[in-house]
PDB file of C-alpha atoms and ligand atoms in Angstrom:
ATOM      1  CA  UNK A   1      -0.043  -0.055   0.007  1.00  0.00           C
ATOM      2  CA  UNK A   2       1.352   3.280  -0.816  1.00  0.00           C
ATOM      3  CA  UNK A   3       1.231   5.924   1.583  1.00  0.00           C
ATOM      4  CA  UNK A   4       2.046  10.079   0.957  1.00  0.00           C
ATOM      5  CA  UNK A   5       2.041  13.015   3.574  1.00  0.00           C
ATOM      6  CA  UNK A   6       1.743  16.250   3.114  1.00  0.00           C
ATOM      7  CA  UNK A   7       1.983  18.948   5.372  1.00  0.00           C
ATOM      8  CA  UNK A   8       0.024  22.675   4.134  1.00  0.00           C
ATOM      9  CA  UNK A   9      -2.004  20.291   1.831  1.00  0.00           C
ATOM     10  CA  UNK A  10      -5.525  21.841   2.758  1.00  0.00           C
ATOM     11  CA  UNK A  11      -4.399  25.350   1.587  1.00  0.00           C
ATOM     12  CA  UNK A  12      -2.425  26.589  -1.332  1.00  0.00           C
ATOM     13  CA  UNK A  13      -1.489  22.911  -2.116  1.00  0.00           C
ATOM     14  CA  UNK A  14      -4.539  21.386  -1.970  1.00  0.00           C
ATOM     15  CA  UNK A  15      -4.872  20.840  -5.765  1.00  0.00           C
ATOM     16  CA  UNK A  16      -1.423  18.766  -4.984  1.00  0.00           C
ATOM     17  CA  UNK A  17      -3.300  16.565  -2.675  1.00  0.00           C
ATOM     18  CA  UNK A  18      -6.019  15.771  -4.748  1.00  0.00           C
ATOM     19  CA  UNK A  19      -3.843  14.828  -7.098  1.00  0.00           C
ATOM     20  CA  UNK A  20      -1.661  12.773  -4.465  1.00  0.00           C
ATOM     21  CA  UNK A  21      -4.858  11.212  -3.675  1.00  0.00           C
ATOM     22  CA  UNK A  22      -5.354  10.014  -7.480  1.00  0.00           C
ATOM     23  CA  UNK A  23      -1.652   8.529  -7.192  1.00  0.00           C
ATOM     24  CA  UNK A  24      -1.257   6.855  -3.802  1.00  0.00           C
ATOM     25  CA  UNK A  25      -3.871   4.441  -1.891  1.00  0.00           C
ATOM     26  CA  UNK A  26      -3.468   6.645   1.096  1.00  0.00           C
ATOM     27  CA  UNK A  27      -2.837  10.394   1.651  1.00  0.00           C
ATOM     28  CA  UNK A  28      -2.332  11.620   5.137  1.00  0.00           C
ATOM     29  CA  UNK A  29      -2.755  15.434   5.374  1.00  0.00           C
ATOM     30  CA  UNK A  30      -1.673  17.616   8.349  1.00  0.00           C
ATOM     31  CA  UNK A  31      -3.319  20.906   9.090  1.00  0.00           C
ATOM     32  CA  UNK A  32      -5.584  22.737  11.943  1.00  0.00           C
ATOM     33  CA  UNK A  33      -8.950  23.548  10.437  1.00  0.00           C
ATOM     34  CA  UNK A  34     -11.369  21.259   9.967  1.00  0.00           C
ATOM     35  CA  UNK A  35     -13.229  23.353   7.686  1.00  0.00           C
ATOM     36  CA  UNK A  36     -10.439  23.585   5.176  1.00  0.00           C
ATOM     37  CA  UNK A  37      -9.820  19.726   5.396  1.00  0.00           C
ATOM     38  CA  UNK A  38     -13.386  19.402   4.224  1.00  0.00           C
ATOM     39  CA  UNK A  39     -12.878  20.344   0.881  1.00  0.00           C
ATOM     40  CA  UNK A  40     -10.088  17.176   0.824  1.00  0.00           C
ATOM     41  CA  UNK A  41     -12.500  14.581   2.292  1.00  0.00           C
ATOM     42  CA  UNK A  42     -15.203  15.558   0.238  1.00  0.00           C
ATOM     43  CA  UNK A  43     -13.395  15.279  -3.106  1.00  0.00           C
ATOM     44  CA  UNK A  44     -11.120  11.782  -2.205  1.00  0.00           C
ATOM     45  CA  UNK A  45     -11.990   8.777  -0.667  1.00  0.00           C
ATOM     46  CA  UNK A  46      -8.249   8.152   0.958  1.00  0.00           C
ATOM     47  CA  UNK A  47      -7.506  11.358   2.867  1.00  0.00           C
ATOM     48  CA  UNK A  48      -6.629  10.954   6.198  1.00  0.00           C
ATOM     49  CA  UNK A  49      -6.725  14.256   8.369  1.00  0.00           C
ATOM     50  CA  UNK A  50      -4.173  14.728  11.297  1.00  0.00           C
ATOM     51  CA  UNK A  51      -5.646  17.963  13.070  1.00  0.00           C
ATOM     52  CA  UNK A  52      -2.688  19.197  14.620  1.00  0.00           C
ATOM     53  CA  UNK A  53      -0.388  22.195  15.254  1.00  0.00           C
ATOM     54  CA  UNK A  54       2.998  21.531  13.866  1.00  0.00           C
ATOM     55  CA  UNK A  55       4.454  23.782  16.256  1.00  0.00           C
ATOM     56  CA  UNK A  56       3.863  21.088  18.964  1.00  0.00           C
ATOM     57  CA  UNK A  57       6.856  18.923  18.310  1.00  0.00           C
ATOM     58  CA  UNK A  58       5.744  15.835  20.788  1.00  0.00           C
ATOM     59  CA  UNK A  59       2.083  16.208  19.023  1.00  0.00           C
ATOM     60  CA  UNK A  60       3.833  16.233  15.640  1.00  0.00           C
ATOM     61  CA  UNK A  61       6.138  13.315  16.736  1.00  0.00           C
ATOM     62  CA  UNK A  62       3.721  10.965  18.252  1.00  0.00           C
ATOM     63  CA  UNK A  63       1.356  11.643  15.208  1.00  0.00           C
ATOM     64  CA  UNK A  64       3.649  10.691  12.702  1.00  0.00           C
ATOM     65  CA  UNK A  65       4.573   7.748  14.773  1.00  0.00           C
ATOM     66  CA  UNK A  66       1.006   6.740  15.094  1.00  0.00           C
ATOM     67  CA  UNK A  67       0.176   7.280  11.524  1.00  0.00           C
ATOM     68  CA  UNK A  68       2.954   4.875   9.965  1.00  0.00           C
ATOM     69  CA  UNK A  69       1.797   1.988  12.574  1.00  0.00           C
ATOM     70  CA  UNK A  70      -1.758   2.152  11.562  1.00  0.00           C
ATOM     71  CA  UNK A  71      -1.534   2.901   7.851  1.00  0.00           C
ATOM     72  CA  UNK A  72       1.927   1.806   6.698  1.00  0.00           C
ATOM     73  CA  UNK A  73       5.424   3.070   5.751  1.00  0.00           C
ATOM     74  CA  UNK A  74       5.477   6.769   4.247  1.00  0.00           C
ATOM     75  CA  UNK A  75       6.749   6.816   0.435  1.00  0.00           C
ATOM     76  CA  UNK A  76       6.347  10.466  -0.093  1.00  0.00           C
ATOM     77  CA  UNK A  77       6.221  13.681   2.125  1.00  0.00           C
ATOM     78  CA  UNK A  78       5.138  16.955   0.788  1.00  0.00           C
ATOM     79  CA  UNK A  79       6.147  19.750   3.365  1.00  0.00           C
ATOM     80  CA  UNK A  80       5.335  23.407   3.129  1.00  0.00           C
ATOM     81  CA  UNK A  81       6.064  24.478   6.867  1.00  0.00           C
ATOM     82  CA  UNK A  82       6.143  28.076   8.000  1.00  0.00           C
ATOM     83  CA  UNK A  83       9.507  29.116   9.227  1.00  0.00           C
ATOM     84  CA  UNK A  84       7.803  30.081  12.943  1.00  0.00           C
ATOM     85  CA  UNK A  85       8.104  26.049  13.081  1.00  0.00           C
ATOM     86  CA  UNK A  86      12.006  25.669  12.969  1.00  0.00           C
ATOM     87  CA  UNK A  87      11.540  21.984  14.558  1.00  0.00           C
ATOM     88  CA  UNK A  88       8.847  20.747  12.812  1.00  0.00           C
ATOM     89  CA  UNK A  89      10.604  19.589   9.596  1.00  0.00           C
ATOM     90  CA  UNK A  90      13.107  17.895  11.469  1.00  0.00           C
ATOM     91  CA  UNK A  91      10.225  16.143  13.618  1.00  0.00           C
ATOM     92  CA  UNK A  92       9.012  14.807  10.631  1.00  0.00           C
ATOM     93  CA  UNK A  93      12.072  13.709   9.267  1.00  0.00           C
ATOM     94  CA  UNK A  94      13.003  11.773  12.271  1.00  0.00           C
ATOM     95  CA  UNK A  95       9.887  10.114  12.655  1.00  0.00           C
ATOM     96  CA  UNK A  96       9.644   8.994   8.953  1.00  0.00           C
ATOM     97  CA  UNK A  97      13.284   8.064   8.868  1.00  0.00           C
ATOM     98  CA  UNK A  98      12.397   5.113  11.733  1.00  0.00           C
ATOM     99  CA  UNK A  99      10.743   3.537   8.930  1.00  0.00           C
ATOM    100  CA  UNK A 100      12.092   0.315   6.911  1.00  0.00           C
ATOM    101  CA  UNK A 101      11.156   2.102   3.656  1.00  0.00           C
ATOM    102  CA  UNK A 102      12.916   4.388   1.776  1.00  0.00           C
ATOM    103  CA  UNK A 103      11.067   7.413   1.314  1.00  0.00           C
ATOM    104  CA  UNK A 104      11.411  11.123  -0.599  1.00  0.00           C
ATOM    105  CA  UNK A 105      10.835  14.395   0.897  1.00  0.00           C
ATOM    106  CA  UNK A 106      10.119  17.262  -1.185  1.00  0.00           C
ATOM    107  CA  UNK A 107      10.613  20.566   0.617  1.00  0.00           C
ATOM    108  CA  UNK A 108       8.378  23.468  -0.699  1.00  0.00           C
ATOM    109  CA  UNK A 109      10.379  26.707  -0.280  1.00  0.00           C
ATOM    110  CA  UNK A 110       9.276  30.333  -0.623  1.00  0.00           C
ATOM    111  CA  UNK A 111      10.937  32.958  -2.997  1.00  0.00           C
ATOM    112  CA  UNK A 112      13.228  34.727  -0.453  1.00  0.00           C
ATOM    113  CA  UNK A 113      15.028  31.182   0.519  1.00  0.00           C
ATOM    114  CA  UNK A 114      18.200  30.062  -0.170  1.00  0.00           C
ATOM    115  CA  UNK A 115      18.238  26.634  -1.289  1.00  0.00           C
ATOM    116  CA  UNK A 116      22.023  25.618  -1.043  1.00  0.00           C
ATOM    117  CA  UNK A 117      22.048  26.889   2.787  1.00  0.00           C
ATOM    118  CA  UNK A 118      18.864  25.059   3.661  1.00  0.00           C
ATOM    119  CA  UNK A 119      20.101  21.973   2.043  1.00  0.00           C
ATOM    120  CA  UNK A 120      23.433  21.859   3.975  1.00  0.00           C
ATOM    121  CA  UNK A 121      21.654  22.561   7.362  1.00  0.00           C
ATOM    122  CA  UNK A 122      19.440  19.726   6.854  1.00  0.00           C
ATOM    123  CA  UNK A 123      20.466  16.424   8.102  1.00  0.00           C
ATOM    124  CA  UNK A 124      19.049  13.975   5.352  1.00  0.00           C
ATOM    125  CA  UNK A 125      18.497  10.260   6.996  1.00  0.00           C
ATOM    126  CA  UNK A 126      20.095   7.370   5.145  1.00  0.00           C
ATOM    127  CA  UNK A 127      16.578   6.283   3.609  1.00  0.00           C
ATOM    128  CA  UNK A 128      15.464   9.489   2.449  1.00  0.00           C
ATOM    129  CA  UNK A 129      16.010  11.271  -0.972  1.00  0.00           C
ATOM    130  CA  UNK A 130      15.676  15.046  -0.332  1.00  0.00           C
ATOM    131  CA  UNK A 131      14.558  17.366  -2.746  1.00  0.00           C
ATOM    132  CA  UNK A 132      13.476  21.081  -2.844  1.00  0.00           C
ATOM    133  CA  UNK A 133      10.907  23.188  -4.912  1.00  0.00           C
ATOM    134  CA  UNK A 134      10.811  27.034  -4.868  1.00  0.00           C
ATOM    135  CA  UNK A 135       7.879  29.334  -5.152  1.00  0.00           C
ATOM    136  CA  UNK A 136       8.846  32.149  -7.473  1.00  0.00           C
ATOM    137  CA  UNK A 137       6.857  34.680  -9.403  1.00  0.00           C
ATOM    138  CA  UNK A 138       5.229  35.246 -12.824  1.00  0.00           C
ATOM    139  CA  UNK A 139       6.307  37.788 -15.202  1.00  0.00           C
ATOM    140  CA  UNK A 140       3.063  39.042 -17.459  1.00  0.00           C
ATOM    141  CA  UNK A 141       2.770  42.144 -19.370  1.00  0.00           C
ATOM    142  CA  UNK A 142       5.910  43.376 -18.061  1.00  0.00           C
ATOM    143  CA  UNK A 143       4.536  43.255 -14.560  1.00  0.00           C
ATOM    144  CA  UNK A 144       5.614  40.602 -11.990  1.00  0.00           C
ATOM    145  CA  UNK A 145       2.469  38.849  -9.972  1.00  0.00           C
ATOM    146  CA  UNK A 146       2.694  35.755  -7.299  1.00  0.00           C
ATOM    147  CA  UNK A 147       2.175  32.546  -8.639  1.00  0.00           C
ATOM    148  CA  UNK A 148      -1.795  31.204  -8.271  1.00  0.00           C
ATOM    149  CA  UNK A 149      -2.583  28.424  -6.208  1.00  0.00           C
ATOM    150  CA  UNK A 150      -3.016  26.555  -9.385  1.00  0.00           C
ATOM    151  CA  UNK A 151       0.169  27.163 -10.606  1.00  0.00           C
ATOM    152  CA  UNK A 152       2.010  26.288  -7.245  1.00  0.00           C
ATOM    153  CA  UNK A 153      -0.067  22.906  -7.165  1.00  0.00           C
ATOM    154  CA  UNK A 154       0.831  22.088 -11.160  1.00  0.00           C
ATOM    155  CA  UNK A 155       4.532  23.460 -10.364  1.00  0.00           C
ATOM    156  CA  UNK A 156       4.503  20.896  -7.221  1.00  0.00           C
ATOM    157  CA  UNK A 157       3.032  17.905  -9.181  1.00  0.00           C
ATOM    158  CA  UNK A 158       5.558  18.503 -12.016  1.00  0.00           C
ATOM    159  CA  UNK A 159       8.515  18.329  -9.522  1.00  0.00           C
ATOM    160  CA  UNK A 160       7.251  15.404  -8.058  1.00  0.00           C
ATOM    161  CA  UNK A 161       6.606  13.798 -11.414  1.00  0.00           C
ATOM    162  CA  UNK A 162       9.780  14.552 -12.763  1.00  0.00           C
ATOM    163  CA  UNK A 163      12.169  13.771  -9.315  1.00  0.00           C
ATOM    164  CA  UNK A 164      14.255  16.973  -9.793  1.00  0.00           C
ATOM    165  CA  UNK A 165      16.293  17.400  -7.246  1.00  0.00           C
ATOM    166  CA  UNK A 166      15.559  21.082  -7.546  1.00  0.00           C
ATOM    167  CA  UNK A 167      12.834  23.005  -9.344  1.00  0.00           C
ATOM    168  CA  UNK A 168      11.573  26.399  -9.288  1.00  0.00           C
ATOM    169  CA  UNK A 169       8.138  27.120 -10.102  1.00  0.00           C
ATOM    170  CA  UNK A 170       7.563  30.070 -11.982  1.00  0.00           C
ATOM    171  CA  UNK A 171      11.146  32.560 -12.000  1.00  0.00           C
ATOM    172  CA  UNK A 172      12.764  33.937  -8.973  1.00  0.00           C
ATOM    173  CA  UNK A 173      15.197  36.177 -11.031  1.00  0.00           C
ATOM    174  CA  UNK A 174      13.910  39.284 -12.546  1.00  0.00           C
TER     175      UNK A 174
HETATM  176  N1  NAP B   1       5.949  32.734  -4.498  1.00  0.00           N
HETATM  177  C1  NAP B   1       5.848  32.561  -3.366  1.00  0.00           C
HETATM  178  O1  NAP B   1       6.813  32.613  -2.855  1.00  0.00           O
HETATM  179  C2  NAP B   1       4.902  32.026  -2.275  1.00  0.00           C
HETATM  180  C3  NAP B   1       5.319  31.637  -0.969  1.00  0.00           C
HETATM  181  C4  NAP B   1       4.153  31.366  -0.355  1.00  0.00           C
HETATM  182  C5  NAP B   1       2.826  31.621  -0.227  1.00  0.00           C
HETATM  183  N2  NAP B   1       2.782  32.585  -1.195  1.00  0.00           N
HETATM  184  C6  NAP B   1       1.341  32.908  -1.368  1.00  0.00           C
HETATM  185  O2  NAP B   1       1.063  33.325  -0.138  1.00  0.00           O
HETATM  186  C7  NAP B   1      -0.337  32.530   0.264  1.00  0.00           C
HETATM  187  C8  NAP B   1      -0.497  31.863   1.486  1.00  0.00           C
HETATM  188  O3  NAP B   1       0.502  31.212   2.158  1.00  0.00           O
HETATM  189  P1  NAP B   1       0.393  30.562   3.146  1.00  0.00           P
HETATM  190  O4  NAP B   1       1.291  29.523   3.934  1.00  0.00           O
HETATM  191  O5  NAP B   1      -0.614  30.988   4.216  1.00  0.00           O
HETATM  192  O6  NAP B   1      -0.726  29.214   2.412  1.00  0.00           O
HETATM  193  P2  NAP B   1      -1.802  28.077   2.521  1.00  0.00           P
HETATM  194  O7  NAP B   1      -1.226  27.041   1.933  1.00  0.00           O
HETATM  195  O8  NAP B   1      -2.834  28.557   2.369  1.00  0.00           O
HETATM  196  O9  NAP B   1      -1.711  27.639   4.401  1.00  0.00           O
HETATM  197  C9  NAP B   1      -1.129  26.952   4.937  1.00  0.00           C
HETATM  198  C10 NAP B   1      -1.094  25.529   4.974  1.00  0.00           C
HETATM  199  O10 NAP B   1      -0.263  24.678   6.008  1.00  0.00           O
HETATM  200  C11 NAP B   1      -1.252  24.593   7.272  1.00  0.00           C
HETATM  201  N3  NAP B   1      -0.732  25.262   8.533  1.00  0.00           N
HETATM  202  C12 NAP B   1      -0.587  26.565   8.390  1.00  0.00           C
HETATM  203  N4  NAP B   1       0.292  26.397   9.873  1.00  0.00           N
HETATM  204  C13 NAP B   1       0.125  25.385  10.252  1.00  0.00           C
HETATM  205  C14 NAP B   1       0.185  25.038  11.649  1.00  0.00           C
HETATM  206  N5  NAP B   1       0.777  25.437  12.531  1.00  0.00           N
HETATM  207  N6  NAP B   1       0.228  23.563  11.824  1.00  0.00           N
HETATM  208  C15 NAP B   1      -0.515  22.810  11.013  1.00  0.00           C
HETATM  209  N7  NAP B   1      -0.591  23.293   9.747  1.00  0.00           N
HETATM  210  C16 NAP B   1      -0.512  24.354   9.529  1.00  0.00           C
HETATM  211  C17 NAP B   1      -2.755  25.279   7.166  1.00  0.00           C
HETATM  212  O11 NAP B   1      -3.912  24.704   7.287  1.00  0.00           O
HETATM  213  P3  NAP B   1      -4.304  24.944   8.990  1.00  0.00           P
HETATM  214  O12 NAP B   1      -4.819  26.249   8.527  1.00  0.00           O
HETATM  215  O13 NAP B   1      -5.784  24.388   8.699  1.00  0.00           O
HETATM  216  O14 NAP B   1      -3.719  24.526   9.851  1.00  0.00           O
HETATM  217  C18 NAP B   1      -2.803  25.436   5.120  1.00  0.00           C
HETATM  218  O15 NAP B   1      -2.849  23.810   4.759  1.00  0.00           O
HETATM  219  C19 NAP B   1      -0.378  31.360  -0.849  1.00  0.00           C
HETATM  220  O16 NAP B   1      -1.774  31.389  -1.346  1.00  0.00           O
HETATM  221  C20 NAP B   1       0.282  31.779  -1.889  1.00  0.00           C
HETATM  222  O17 NAP B   1      -0.213  32.307  -3.240  1.00  0.00           O
HETATM  223  C21 NAP B   1       3.522  32.676  -2.361  1.00  0.00           C
END
């Protein structure tokens, strides 16, 4: 049975979460709001909501371990985590890497992130393949604008499908 975990999948990445639900037997989604999660639950029969605040490291650790015990090893993690929770990603990585199987982490980063520095500072477990997706902007009629949620999700889906180590959605340089 295949299992994907997406953090932030009930927000701007919800179309990516729906796509994951078409590709994996089970998709676990971390978020706090039941209302936001209901969109995914209504669309897909294989969404497992994990209602928690990822600032609570202990809650996050226990929930990941329980989810692996109940549903099975995780093949893919897609992580959009705000910088206000600096311990969340390592907690997720430590929890998932305790499993036997290999897994892939797709780290979603904002346009101001320094990908090289982030990669250097992350300790990637042996059974994990790490890749980064950076969200940029779009140039249109000589002006720039932020990516729409649909563009963000489409880019993330492409990055996952193409298994690129580094993928930029839109552009980061003018
Ligand atoms: N181009 C760029 O660089 C770039 C980058 C980022 C964002 N943006 C734009 O900015 C907008 C807003 O960004 P956003 O991050 O607020 O997007 P969002 O994806 O709409 O919201 C964040 C997601 O993470 C979850 N989340 C947030 N805090 C959490 C916590 N403490 N614990 C558990 N889950 C949590 C939210 O669910 P809950 O609220 O239910 O917890 C939601 O699913 C986006 O729509 C996008 O257009 C642009």
